[in-house]
Each structure stands twice: as structure tokens, then as C-alpha cells.
Short mmCIF file of C-alpha atoms and ligand atoms in Angstrom, two decimals:
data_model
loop_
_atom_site.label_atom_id
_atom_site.label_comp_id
_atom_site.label_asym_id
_atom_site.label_seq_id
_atom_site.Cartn_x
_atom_site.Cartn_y
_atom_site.Cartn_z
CA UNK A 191 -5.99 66.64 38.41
CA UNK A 192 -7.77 66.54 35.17
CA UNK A 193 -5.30 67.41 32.06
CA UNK A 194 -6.70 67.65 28.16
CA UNK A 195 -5.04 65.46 25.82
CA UNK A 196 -5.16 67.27 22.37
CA UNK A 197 -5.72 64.15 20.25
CA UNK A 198 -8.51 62.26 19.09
CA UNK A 199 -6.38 59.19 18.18
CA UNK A 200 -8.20 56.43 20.03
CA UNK A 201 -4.91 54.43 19.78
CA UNK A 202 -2.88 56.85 21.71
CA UNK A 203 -5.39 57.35 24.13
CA UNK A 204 -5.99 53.88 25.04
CA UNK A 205 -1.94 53.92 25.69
CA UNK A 206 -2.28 56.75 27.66
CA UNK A 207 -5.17 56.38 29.83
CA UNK A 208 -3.09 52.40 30.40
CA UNK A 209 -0.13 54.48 31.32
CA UNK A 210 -1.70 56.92 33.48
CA UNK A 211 -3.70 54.23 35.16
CA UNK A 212 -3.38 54.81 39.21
CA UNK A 213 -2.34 57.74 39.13
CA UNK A 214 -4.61 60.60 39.96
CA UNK A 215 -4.83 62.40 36.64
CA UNK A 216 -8.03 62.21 34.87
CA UNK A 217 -7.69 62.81 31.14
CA UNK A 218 -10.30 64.49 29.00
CA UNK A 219 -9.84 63.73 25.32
CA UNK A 220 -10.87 65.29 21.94
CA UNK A 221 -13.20 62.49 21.82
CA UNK A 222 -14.83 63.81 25.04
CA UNK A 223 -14.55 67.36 23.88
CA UNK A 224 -15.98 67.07 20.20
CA UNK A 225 -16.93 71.14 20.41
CA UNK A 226 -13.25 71.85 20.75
CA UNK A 227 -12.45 70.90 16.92
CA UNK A 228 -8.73 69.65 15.90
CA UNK A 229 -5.80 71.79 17.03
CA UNK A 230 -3.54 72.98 14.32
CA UNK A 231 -0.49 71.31 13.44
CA UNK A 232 1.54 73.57 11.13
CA UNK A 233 5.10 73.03 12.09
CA UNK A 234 8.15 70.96 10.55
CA UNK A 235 9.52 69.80 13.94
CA UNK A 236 7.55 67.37 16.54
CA UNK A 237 8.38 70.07 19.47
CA UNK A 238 6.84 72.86 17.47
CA UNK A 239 3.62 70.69 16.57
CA UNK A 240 3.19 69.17 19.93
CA UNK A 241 3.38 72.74 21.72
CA UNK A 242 1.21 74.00 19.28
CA UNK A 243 -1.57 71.87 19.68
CA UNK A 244 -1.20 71.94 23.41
CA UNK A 245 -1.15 75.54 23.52
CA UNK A 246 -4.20 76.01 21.33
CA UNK A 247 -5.81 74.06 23.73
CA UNK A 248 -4.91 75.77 26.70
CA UNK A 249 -5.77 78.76 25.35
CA UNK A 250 -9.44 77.91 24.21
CA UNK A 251 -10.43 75.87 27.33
CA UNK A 252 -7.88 77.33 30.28
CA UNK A 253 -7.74 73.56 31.14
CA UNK A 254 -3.59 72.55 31.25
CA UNK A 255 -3.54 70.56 28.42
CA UNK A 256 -0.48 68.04 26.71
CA UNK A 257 -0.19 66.78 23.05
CA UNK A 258 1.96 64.36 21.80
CA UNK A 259 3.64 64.32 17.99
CA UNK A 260 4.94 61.27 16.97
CA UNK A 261 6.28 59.59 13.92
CA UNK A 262 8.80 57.23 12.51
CA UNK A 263 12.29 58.71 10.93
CA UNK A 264 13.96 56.12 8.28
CA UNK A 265 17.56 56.63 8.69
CA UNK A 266 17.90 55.55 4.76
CA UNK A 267 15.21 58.20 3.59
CA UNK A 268 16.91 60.95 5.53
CA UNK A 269 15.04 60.95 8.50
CA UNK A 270 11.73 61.14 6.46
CA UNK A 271 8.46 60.47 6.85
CA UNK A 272 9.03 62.18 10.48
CA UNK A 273 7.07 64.76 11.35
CA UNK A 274 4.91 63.52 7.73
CA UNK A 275 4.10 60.33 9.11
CA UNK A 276 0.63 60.48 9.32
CA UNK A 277 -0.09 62.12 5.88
CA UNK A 278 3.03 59.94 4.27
CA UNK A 279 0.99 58.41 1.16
CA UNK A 280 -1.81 60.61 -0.46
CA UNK A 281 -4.20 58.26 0.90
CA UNK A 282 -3.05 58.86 4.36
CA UNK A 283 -3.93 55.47 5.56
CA UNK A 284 -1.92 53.25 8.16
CA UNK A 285 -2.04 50.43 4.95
CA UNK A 286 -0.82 52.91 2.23
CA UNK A 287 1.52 54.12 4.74
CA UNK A 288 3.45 51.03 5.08
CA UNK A 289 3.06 50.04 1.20
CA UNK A 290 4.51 53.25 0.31
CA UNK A 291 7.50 53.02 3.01
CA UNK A 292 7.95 49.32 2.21
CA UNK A 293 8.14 50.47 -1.66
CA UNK A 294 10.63 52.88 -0.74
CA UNK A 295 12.93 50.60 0.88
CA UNK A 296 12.50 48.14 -1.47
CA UNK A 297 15.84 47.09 -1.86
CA UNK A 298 17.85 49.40 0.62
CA UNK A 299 19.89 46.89 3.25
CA UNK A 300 20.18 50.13 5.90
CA UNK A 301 16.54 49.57 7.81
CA UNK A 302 17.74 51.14 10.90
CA UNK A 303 14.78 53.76 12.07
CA UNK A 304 13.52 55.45 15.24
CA UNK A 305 9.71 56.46 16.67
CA UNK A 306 9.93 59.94 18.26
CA UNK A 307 7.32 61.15 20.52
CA UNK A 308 7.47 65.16 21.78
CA UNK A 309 5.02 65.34 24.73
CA UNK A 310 4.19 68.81 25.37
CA UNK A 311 2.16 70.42 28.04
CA UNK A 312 1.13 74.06 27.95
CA UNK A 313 -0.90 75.69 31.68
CA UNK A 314 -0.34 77.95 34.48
CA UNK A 315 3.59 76.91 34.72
CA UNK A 316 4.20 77.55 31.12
CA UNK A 317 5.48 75.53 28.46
CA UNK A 318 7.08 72.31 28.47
CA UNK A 319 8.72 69.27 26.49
CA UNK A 320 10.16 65.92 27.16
CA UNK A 321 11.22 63.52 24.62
CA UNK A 322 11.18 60.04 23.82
CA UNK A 323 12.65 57.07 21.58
CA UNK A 324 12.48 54.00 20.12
CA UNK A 325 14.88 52.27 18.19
CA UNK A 326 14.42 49.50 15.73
CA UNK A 327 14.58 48.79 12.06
CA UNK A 328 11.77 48.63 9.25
CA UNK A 329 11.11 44.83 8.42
CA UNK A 330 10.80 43.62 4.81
CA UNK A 331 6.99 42.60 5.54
CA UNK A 332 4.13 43.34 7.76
CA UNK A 333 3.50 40.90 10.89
CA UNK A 334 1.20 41.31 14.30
CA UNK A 335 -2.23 43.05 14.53
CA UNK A 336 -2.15 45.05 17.85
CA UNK A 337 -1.48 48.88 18.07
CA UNK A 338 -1.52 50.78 15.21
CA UNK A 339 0.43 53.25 11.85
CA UNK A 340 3.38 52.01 11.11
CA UNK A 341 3.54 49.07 14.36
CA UNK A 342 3.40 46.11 11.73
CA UNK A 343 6.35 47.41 9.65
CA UNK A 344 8.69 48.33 12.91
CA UNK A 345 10.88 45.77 14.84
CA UNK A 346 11.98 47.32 18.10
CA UNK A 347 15.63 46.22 18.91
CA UNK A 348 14.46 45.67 22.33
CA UNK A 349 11.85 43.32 20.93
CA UNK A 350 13.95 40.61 19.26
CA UNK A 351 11.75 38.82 16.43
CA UNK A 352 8.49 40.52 17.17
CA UNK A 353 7.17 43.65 15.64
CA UNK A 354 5.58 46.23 17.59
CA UNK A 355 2.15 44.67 16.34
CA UNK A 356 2.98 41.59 18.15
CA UNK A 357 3.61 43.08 21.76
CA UNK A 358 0.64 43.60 24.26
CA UNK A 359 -0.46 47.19 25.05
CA UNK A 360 1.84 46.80 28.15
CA UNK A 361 5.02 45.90 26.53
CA UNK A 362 4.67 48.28 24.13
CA UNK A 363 4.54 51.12 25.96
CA UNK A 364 7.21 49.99 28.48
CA UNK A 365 9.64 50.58 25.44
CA UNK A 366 7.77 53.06 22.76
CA UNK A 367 8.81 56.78 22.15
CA UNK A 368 5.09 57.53 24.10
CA UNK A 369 5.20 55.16 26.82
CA UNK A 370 9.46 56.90 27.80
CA UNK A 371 7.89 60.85 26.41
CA UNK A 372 5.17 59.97 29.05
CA UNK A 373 7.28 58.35 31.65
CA UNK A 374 8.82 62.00 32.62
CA UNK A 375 4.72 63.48 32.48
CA UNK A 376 5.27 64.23 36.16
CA UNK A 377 8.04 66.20 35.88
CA UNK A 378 6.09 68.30 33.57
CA UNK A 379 3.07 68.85 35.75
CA UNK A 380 5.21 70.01 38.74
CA UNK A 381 5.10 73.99 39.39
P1 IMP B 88 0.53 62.49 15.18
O1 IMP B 88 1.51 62.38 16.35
O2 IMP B 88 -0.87 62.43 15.63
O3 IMP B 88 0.86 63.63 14.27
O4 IMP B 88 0.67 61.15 14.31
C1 IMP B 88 1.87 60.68 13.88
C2 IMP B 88 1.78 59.47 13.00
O5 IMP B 88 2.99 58.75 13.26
C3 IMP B 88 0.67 58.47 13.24
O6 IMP B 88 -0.47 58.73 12.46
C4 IMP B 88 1.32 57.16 12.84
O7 IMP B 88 1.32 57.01 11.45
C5 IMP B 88 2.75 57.37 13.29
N1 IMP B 88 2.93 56.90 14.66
C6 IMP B 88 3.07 57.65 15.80
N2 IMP B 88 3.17 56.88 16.87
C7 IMP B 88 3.08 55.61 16.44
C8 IMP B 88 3.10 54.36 17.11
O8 IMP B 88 3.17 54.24 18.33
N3 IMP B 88 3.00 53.28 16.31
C9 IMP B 88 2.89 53.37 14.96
N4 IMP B 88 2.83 54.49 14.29
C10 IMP B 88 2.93 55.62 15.03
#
């Protein structure tokens, strides 16, 4: 079945399509649908934002479509940057990102934090979420160079050691808030 991803985050769609691999879903991307423009993402809670850009999507293509919202919550900042993540720093760069987050924390011994994915999908069986979680806590300084945002900066406690930077695409997403949100995809999909 083909299903529209509402992002144009190559990261997360590289994760995707790796998780989706086999199966017989075919995704179509905002990359591969440039006339479709960005979806709006208005809310102040990842279920809101996620249904919001999958239901914009729906609605302009009548393709089912999912989106994803994602970000990291710092238990020591009250749960912030959250649903902010991605527009944290005025810069809105993964790098200014983490220098802001790491200037934040400068000091603070409480590093736990979470990533939080809400996977929506929006089509002919309505509206649905899942939800999923990582745990971890922010390290002092940046290490690995794979994935992408805040993975440099975030040490899973299921990784022991190694940021999420440092895991291949594989073992990342067999423990990151996407690869568990998308995990329960099927039971979205069914009728
Ligand atoms: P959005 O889900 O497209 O609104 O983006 C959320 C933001 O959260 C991203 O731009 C990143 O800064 C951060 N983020 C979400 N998922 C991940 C991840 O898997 N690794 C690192 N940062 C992430």
C-alpha cells in the first residue's frame, strides 16, 4: 500500500524507509511530493502536531498519510525543549541546538531526558496515534557522527557508553522513540 509520510526530514526518512523495509508499504515523501508544500505544525503537544500534519495531508492528496513529531524533553528544564526541539536556539540548527542545551545544563547533575515520537496516521479509518520512548541522559559533550539533532548530545540507557551518534542506523532504531512509535505502524493501518 503506498502511505505519505508528511516530512521532508531526509534523516527520518532514511529510518523509516530502513524500518519499513520488506514490508509491502511504499512510502511517498515530501521530498517526492515537492508541490504539496510543508504541513502546518501549530500545536503545543506532539499528538496535536503529528495529527495535524497528517491530516493536512490527507486532506489535500486523499492519499492515507502518517507524520511523526519528535523531540527531546530535559527532565531538569521541565520537560523543555519538547515539542520546541527543532526551533530550540534562534538559529535553529542541530549545532546551536546542542550548544544552547549543553549551556543550559551547564552545571545541573540531573541529565536524565527522554526522545518522544507521536506517529500519527490520518485516512479512510480515521485518526490514529501510537507513541514511543527513549530514555537516556544528556552527556556533558558531543561524541559520534551518525543520525542526526540532538543524537551527539543523548546517551540512551540501553546504549551503555555510546551516544546515539555512535550506533548504526539499525541499532538505533531498534531502541529510538521512532523506531518503537513505528513498531505498532501496523496496528494503525488495520481497518
Ligand atoms: P519534528 O518532529 O520534525 O518536529 O522535529 C523534532 C526535532 O526533534 C528535530 O528537528 C530534532 O532536533 C529533534 N529530534 C527528533 N527526533 C530525533 C532523533 O531521532 N535524534 C535526534 N534529534 C531528534
Amino acid at each position: 500500500m503506498e502511505l505519505l509520510f508528511a516530512t521532508a526530514n531526509a534523516h527520518k526518512i532514511e529510518e523509516v524507509r530502513a524500518m519499513l523495509a520488506g514490508t509491502d508499504i511504499t512510502l511517498i515523501t515530501l521530498l517526492d511530493r515537492t508541490d504539496l508544500g510543508d504541513a502546518p505544525e501549530t500545536g503545543d503537544t506532539f499528538e496535536h502536531n503529528a495529527c495535524q500534519k497528517a491530516r493536512y495531508m490527507y486532506e489535500k492528496t486523499g492519499l492515507p498519510a502518517i507524520a511523526d513529531d519528535s523531540g527531546i524533553e530535559v527532565d531538569a528544564l521541565g520537560g523543555a525543549p519538547g515539542v520546541h526541539s527543532k526551533r530550540f536556539s534562534p538559529e535553529a540548527t542541530a549545532e546551536a541546538n546542542n550548544a544552547l542545551l549543553l549551556s543550559k545544563l551547564d552545571g545541573v547533575s540531573d541529565r536524565s531526558a527522554r526522545f518522544r515520537c507521536v506517529l500519527a496516521y490520518v485516512g479512510d479509518h480515521g485518526e490514529r496515534t501510537v507513541d514511543g520512548r527513549c530514555e537516556g541522559q544528556v552527556a556533558t559533550e558531543a561524541s559520534g557522527t551518525d543520525g542526526f539533532g540532538y543524537d551527539p548530545l543523548f546517551l540512551p540507557n540501553e546504549s551503555p557508553g555510546r551516544s546515539m551518534a555512535e550506533l548504526s542506523m539499525d541499532e538505533k532504531n531498534a531502541i529510538s522513540h521512532r523506531g518503537r512509535a513505528f513498531a505498532q505502524l501496523p496496528q494503525l493501518l488495520v481497518g
